[in-house]
Backbone as JSON Lines, residues from 0, in Angstrom:
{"i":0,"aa":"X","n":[0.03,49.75,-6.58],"ca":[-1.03,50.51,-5.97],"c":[-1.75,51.41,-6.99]}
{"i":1,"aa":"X","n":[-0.89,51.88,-7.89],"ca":[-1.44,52.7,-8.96],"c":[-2.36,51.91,-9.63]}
{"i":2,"aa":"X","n":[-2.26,50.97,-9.77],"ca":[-3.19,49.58,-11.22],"c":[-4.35,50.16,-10.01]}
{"i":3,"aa":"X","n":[-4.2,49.57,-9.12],"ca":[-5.64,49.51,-8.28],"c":[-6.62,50.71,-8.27]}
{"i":4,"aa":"X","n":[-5.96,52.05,-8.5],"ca":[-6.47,52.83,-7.98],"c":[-7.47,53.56,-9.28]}
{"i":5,"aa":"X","n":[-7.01,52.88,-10.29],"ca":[-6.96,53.01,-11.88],"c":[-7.43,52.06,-12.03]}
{"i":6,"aa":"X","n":[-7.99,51.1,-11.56],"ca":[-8.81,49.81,-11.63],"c":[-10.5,50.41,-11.65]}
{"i":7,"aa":"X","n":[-9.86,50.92,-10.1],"ca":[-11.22,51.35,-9.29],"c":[-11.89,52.46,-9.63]}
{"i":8,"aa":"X","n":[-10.79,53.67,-10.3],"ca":[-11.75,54.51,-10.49],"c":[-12.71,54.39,-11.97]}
{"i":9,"aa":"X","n":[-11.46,53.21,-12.69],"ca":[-12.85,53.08,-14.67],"c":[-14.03,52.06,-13.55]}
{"i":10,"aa":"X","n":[-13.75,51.02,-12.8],"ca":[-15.19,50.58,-12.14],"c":[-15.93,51.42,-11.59]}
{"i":11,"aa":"X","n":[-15.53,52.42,-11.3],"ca":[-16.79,53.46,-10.78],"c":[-17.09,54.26,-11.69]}
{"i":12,"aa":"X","n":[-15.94,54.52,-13.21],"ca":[-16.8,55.56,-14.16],"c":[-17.98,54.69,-14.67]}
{"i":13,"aa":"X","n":[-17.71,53.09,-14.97],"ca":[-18.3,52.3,-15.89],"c":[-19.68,52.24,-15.14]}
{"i":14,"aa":"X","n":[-19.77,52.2,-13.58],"ca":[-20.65,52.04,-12.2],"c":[-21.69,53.18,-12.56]}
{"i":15,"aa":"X","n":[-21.03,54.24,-13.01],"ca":[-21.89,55.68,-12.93],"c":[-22.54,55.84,-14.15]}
{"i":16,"aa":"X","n":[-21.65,55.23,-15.26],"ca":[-22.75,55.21,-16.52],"c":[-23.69,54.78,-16.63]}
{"i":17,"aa":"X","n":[-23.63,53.42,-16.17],"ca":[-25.17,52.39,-16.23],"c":[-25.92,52.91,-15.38]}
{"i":18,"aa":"X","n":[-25.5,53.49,-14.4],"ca":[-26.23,54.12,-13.13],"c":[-27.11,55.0,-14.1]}
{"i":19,"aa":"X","n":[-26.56,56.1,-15.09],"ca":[-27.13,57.6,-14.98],"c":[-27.86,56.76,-16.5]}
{"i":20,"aa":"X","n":[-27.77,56.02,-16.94],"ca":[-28.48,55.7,-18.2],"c":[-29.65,54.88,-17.96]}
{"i":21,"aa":"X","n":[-29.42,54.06,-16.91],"ca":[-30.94,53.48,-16.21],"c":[-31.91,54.38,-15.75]}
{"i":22,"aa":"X","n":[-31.21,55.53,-15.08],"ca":[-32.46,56.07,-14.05],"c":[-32.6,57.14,-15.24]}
{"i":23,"aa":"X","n":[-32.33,57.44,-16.75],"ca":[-32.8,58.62,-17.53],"c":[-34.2,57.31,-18.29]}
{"i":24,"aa":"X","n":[-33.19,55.98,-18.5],"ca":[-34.33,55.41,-18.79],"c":[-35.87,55.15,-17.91]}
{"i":25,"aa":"X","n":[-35.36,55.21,-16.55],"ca":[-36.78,55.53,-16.18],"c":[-37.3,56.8,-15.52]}
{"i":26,"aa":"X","n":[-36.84,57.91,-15.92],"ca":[-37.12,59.11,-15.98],"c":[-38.22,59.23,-17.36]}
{"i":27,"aa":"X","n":[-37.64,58.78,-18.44],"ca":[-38.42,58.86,-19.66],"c":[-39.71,57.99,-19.27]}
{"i":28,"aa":"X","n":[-39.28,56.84,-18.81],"ca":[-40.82,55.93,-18.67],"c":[-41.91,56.72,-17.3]}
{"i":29,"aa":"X","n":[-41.66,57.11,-16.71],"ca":[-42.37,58.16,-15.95],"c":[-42.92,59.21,-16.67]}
{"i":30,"aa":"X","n":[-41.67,59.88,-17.13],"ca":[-42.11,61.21,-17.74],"c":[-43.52,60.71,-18.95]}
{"i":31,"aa":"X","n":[-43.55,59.38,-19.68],"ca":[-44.03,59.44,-20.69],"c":[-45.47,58.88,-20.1]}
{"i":32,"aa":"X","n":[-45.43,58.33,-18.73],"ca":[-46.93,57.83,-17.96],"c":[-47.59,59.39,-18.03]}
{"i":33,"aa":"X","n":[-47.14,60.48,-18.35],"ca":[-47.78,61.29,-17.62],"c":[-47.5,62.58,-16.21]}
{"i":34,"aa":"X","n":[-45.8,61.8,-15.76],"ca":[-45.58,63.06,-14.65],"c":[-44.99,63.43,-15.4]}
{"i":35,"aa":"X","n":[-45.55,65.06,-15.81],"ca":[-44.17,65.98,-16.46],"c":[-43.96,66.75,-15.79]}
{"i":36,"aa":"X","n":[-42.69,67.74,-15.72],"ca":[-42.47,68.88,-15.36],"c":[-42.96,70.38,-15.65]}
{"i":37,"aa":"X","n":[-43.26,70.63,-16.76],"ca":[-43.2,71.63,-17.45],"c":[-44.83,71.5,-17.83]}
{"i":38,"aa":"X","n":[-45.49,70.68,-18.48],"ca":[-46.76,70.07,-18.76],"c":[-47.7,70.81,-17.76]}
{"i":39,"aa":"X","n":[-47.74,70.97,-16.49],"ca":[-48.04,70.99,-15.43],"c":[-48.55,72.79,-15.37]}
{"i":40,"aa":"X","n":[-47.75,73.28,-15.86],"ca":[-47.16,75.22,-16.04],"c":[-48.11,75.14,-17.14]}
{"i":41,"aa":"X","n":[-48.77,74.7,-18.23],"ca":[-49.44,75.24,-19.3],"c":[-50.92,74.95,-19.39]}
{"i":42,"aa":"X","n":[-51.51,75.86,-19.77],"ca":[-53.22,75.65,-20.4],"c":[-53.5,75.2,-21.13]}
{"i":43,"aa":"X","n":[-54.16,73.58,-21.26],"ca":[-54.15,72.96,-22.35],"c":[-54.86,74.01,-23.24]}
{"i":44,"aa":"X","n":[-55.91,74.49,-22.68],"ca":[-56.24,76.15,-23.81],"c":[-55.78,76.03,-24.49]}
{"i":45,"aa":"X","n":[-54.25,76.59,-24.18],"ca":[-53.66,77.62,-25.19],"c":[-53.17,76.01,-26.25]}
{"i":46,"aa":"X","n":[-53.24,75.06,-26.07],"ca":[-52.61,74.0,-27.42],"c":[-53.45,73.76,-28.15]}
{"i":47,"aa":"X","n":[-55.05,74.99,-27.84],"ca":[-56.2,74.69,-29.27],"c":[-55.82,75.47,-30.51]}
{"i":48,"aa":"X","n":[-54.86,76.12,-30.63],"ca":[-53.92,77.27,-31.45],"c":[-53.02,76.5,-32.41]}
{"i":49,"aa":"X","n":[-52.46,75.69,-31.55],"ca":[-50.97,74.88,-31.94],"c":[-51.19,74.16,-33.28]}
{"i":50,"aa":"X","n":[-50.65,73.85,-33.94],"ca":[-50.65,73.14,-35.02],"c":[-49.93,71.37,-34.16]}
{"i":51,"aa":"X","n":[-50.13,70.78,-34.78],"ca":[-50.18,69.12,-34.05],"c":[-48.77,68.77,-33.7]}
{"i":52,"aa":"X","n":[-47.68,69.11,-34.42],"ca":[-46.33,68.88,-34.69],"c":[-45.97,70.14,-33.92]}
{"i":53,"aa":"X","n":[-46.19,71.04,-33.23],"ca":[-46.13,71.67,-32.06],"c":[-45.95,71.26,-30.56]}
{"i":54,"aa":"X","n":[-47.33,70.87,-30.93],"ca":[-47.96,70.11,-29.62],"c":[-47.19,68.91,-29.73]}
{"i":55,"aa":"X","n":[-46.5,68.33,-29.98],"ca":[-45.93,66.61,-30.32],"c":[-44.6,67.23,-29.85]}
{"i":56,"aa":"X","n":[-43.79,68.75,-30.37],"ca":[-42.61,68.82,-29.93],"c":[-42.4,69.31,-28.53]}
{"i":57,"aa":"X","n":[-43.66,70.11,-28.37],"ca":[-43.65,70.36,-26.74],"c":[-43.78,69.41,-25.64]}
{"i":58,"aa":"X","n":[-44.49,68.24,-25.88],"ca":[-45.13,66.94,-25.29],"c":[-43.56,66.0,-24.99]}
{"i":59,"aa":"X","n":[-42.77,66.54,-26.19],"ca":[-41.38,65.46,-26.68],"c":[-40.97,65.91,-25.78]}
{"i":60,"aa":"X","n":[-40.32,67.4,-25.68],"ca":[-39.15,68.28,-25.37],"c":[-39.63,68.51,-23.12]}
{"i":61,"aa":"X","n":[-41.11,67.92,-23.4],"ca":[-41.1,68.18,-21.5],"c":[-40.62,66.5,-21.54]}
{"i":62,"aa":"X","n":[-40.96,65.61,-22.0],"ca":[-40.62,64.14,-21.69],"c":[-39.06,63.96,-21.28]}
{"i":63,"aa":"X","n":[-38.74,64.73,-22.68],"ca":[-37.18,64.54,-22.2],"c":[-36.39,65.41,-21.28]}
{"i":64,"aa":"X","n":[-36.96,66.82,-21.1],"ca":[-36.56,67.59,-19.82],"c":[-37.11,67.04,-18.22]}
{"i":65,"aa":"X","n":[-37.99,66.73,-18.71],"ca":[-38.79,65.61,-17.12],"c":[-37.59,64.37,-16.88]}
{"i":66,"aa":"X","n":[-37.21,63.77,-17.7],"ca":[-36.69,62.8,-17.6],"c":[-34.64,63.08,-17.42]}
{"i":67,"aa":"X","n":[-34.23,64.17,-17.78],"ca":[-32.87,64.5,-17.42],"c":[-32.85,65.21,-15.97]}
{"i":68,"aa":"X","n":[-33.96,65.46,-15.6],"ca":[-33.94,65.94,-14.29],"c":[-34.05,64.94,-13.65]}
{"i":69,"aa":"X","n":[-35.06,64.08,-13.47],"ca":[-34.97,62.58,-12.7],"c":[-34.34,62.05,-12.7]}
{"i":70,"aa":"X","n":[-33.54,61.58,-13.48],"ca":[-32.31,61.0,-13.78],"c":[-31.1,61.48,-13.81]}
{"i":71,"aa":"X","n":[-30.75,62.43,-14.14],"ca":[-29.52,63.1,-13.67],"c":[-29.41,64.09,-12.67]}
{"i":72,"aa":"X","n":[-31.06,64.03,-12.08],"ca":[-31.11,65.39,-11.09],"c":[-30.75,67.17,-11.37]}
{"i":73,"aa":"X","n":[-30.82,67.67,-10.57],"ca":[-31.32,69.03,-10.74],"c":[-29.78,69.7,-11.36]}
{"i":74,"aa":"X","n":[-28.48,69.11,-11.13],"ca":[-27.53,69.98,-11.44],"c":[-27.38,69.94,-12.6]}
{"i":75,"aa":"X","n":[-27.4,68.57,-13.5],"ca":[-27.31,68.81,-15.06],"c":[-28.35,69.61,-15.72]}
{"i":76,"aa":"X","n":[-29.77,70.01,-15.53],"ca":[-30.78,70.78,-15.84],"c":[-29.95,72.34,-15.66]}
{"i":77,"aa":"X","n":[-29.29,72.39,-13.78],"ca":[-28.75,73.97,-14.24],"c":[-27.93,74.22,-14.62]}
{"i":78,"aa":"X","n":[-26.77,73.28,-15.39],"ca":[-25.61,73.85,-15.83],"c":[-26.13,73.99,-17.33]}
{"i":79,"aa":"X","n":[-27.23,73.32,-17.99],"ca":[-27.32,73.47,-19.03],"c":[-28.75,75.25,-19.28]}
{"i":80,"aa":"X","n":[-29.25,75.43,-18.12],"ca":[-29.54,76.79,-18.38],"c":[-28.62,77.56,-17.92]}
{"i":81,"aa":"X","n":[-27.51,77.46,-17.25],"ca":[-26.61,78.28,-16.94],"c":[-25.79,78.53,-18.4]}
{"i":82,"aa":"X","n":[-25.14,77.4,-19.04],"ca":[-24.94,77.58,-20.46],"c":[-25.52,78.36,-20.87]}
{"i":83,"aa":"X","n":[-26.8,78.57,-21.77],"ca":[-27.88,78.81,-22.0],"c":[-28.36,80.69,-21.82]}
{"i":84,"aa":"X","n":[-28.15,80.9,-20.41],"ca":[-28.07,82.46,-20.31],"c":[-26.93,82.7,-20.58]}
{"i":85,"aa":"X","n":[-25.74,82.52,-20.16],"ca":[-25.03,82.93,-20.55],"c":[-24.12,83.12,-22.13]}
{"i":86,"aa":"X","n":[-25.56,81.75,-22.82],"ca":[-24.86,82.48,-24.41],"c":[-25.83,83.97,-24.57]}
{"i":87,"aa":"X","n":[-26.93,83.78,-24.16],"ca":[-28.14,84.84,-24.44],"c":[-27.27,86.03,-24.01]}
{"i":88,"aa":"X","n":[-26.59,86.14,-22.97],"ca":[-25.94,87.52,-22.34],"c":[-24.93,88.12,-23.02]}
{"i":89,"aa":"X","n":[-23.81,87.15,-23.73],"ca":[-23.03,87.44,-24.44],"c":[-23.29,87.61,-25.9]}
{"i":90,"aa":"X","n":[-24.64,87.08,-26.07],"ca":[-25.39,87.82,-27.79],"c":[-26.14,88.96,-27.51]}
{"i":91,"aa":"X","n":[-26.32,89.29,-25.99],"ca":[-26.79,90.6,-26.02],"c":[-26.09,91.69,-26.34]}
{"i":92,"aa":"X","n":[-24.91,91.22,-25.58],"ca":[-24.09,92.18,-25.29],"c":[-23.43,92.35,-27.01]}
{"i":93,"aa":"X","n":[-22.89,91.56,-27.7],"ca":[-22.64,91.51,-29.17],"c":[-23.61,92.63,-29.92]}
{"i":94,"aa":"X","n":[-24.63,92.06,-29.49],"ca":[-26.01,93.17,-30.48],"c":[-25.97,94.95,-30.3]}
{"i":95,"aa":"X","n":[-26.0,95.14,-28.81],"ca":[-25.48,96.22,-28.26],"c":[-24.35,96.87,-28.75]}
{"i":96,"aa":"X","n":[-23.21,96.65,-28.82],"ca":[-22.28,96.74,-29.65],"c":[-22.13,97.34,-31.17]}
């Protein structure tokens, strides 16, 4: 009973990989038609300032945040700003110090 159960659960890790690596792959092919997330929030205005390799890393960095949200959905986006403040809080608190 154990083989089986240990069968079933690497077929469902192996199930969930291809799963979450298809739908980032078409998270990216969306994101790169044009739906972004973040894209959406800015004035192209303000990218008459930018130097080109700016604008190329901001264009990159929403493609691939557009596309880990579609594809892995909203909880991997907040555990990785949850990370994220909470290093900022604990370098505050360091500085303070």
């Amino acid at each position: 009973m154990a083989d089986l159960e240990r069968a079933l659960a690497d077929h469902q890790g192996e199930t969930r990989r291809w799963a979450f690596t298809g739908s980032v792959f078409l998270g990216v092919v969306v994101a790169g038609r044009g739906i972004r997330a973040f894209g959406q929030f800015v004035d192209p205005r303000e990218f008459a300032d930018l130097r080109e390799g700016q604008r190329l890393a901001f264009h990159a960095m929403d493609v691939i945040l557009t596309a880990g949200v579609l594809g892995g959905g909203s909880d991997a986006l907040h555990q990785f700003v949850t990370t994220f403040t909470d290093f900022m809080t604990k370098t505050r608190g360091n500085l303070n110090q």
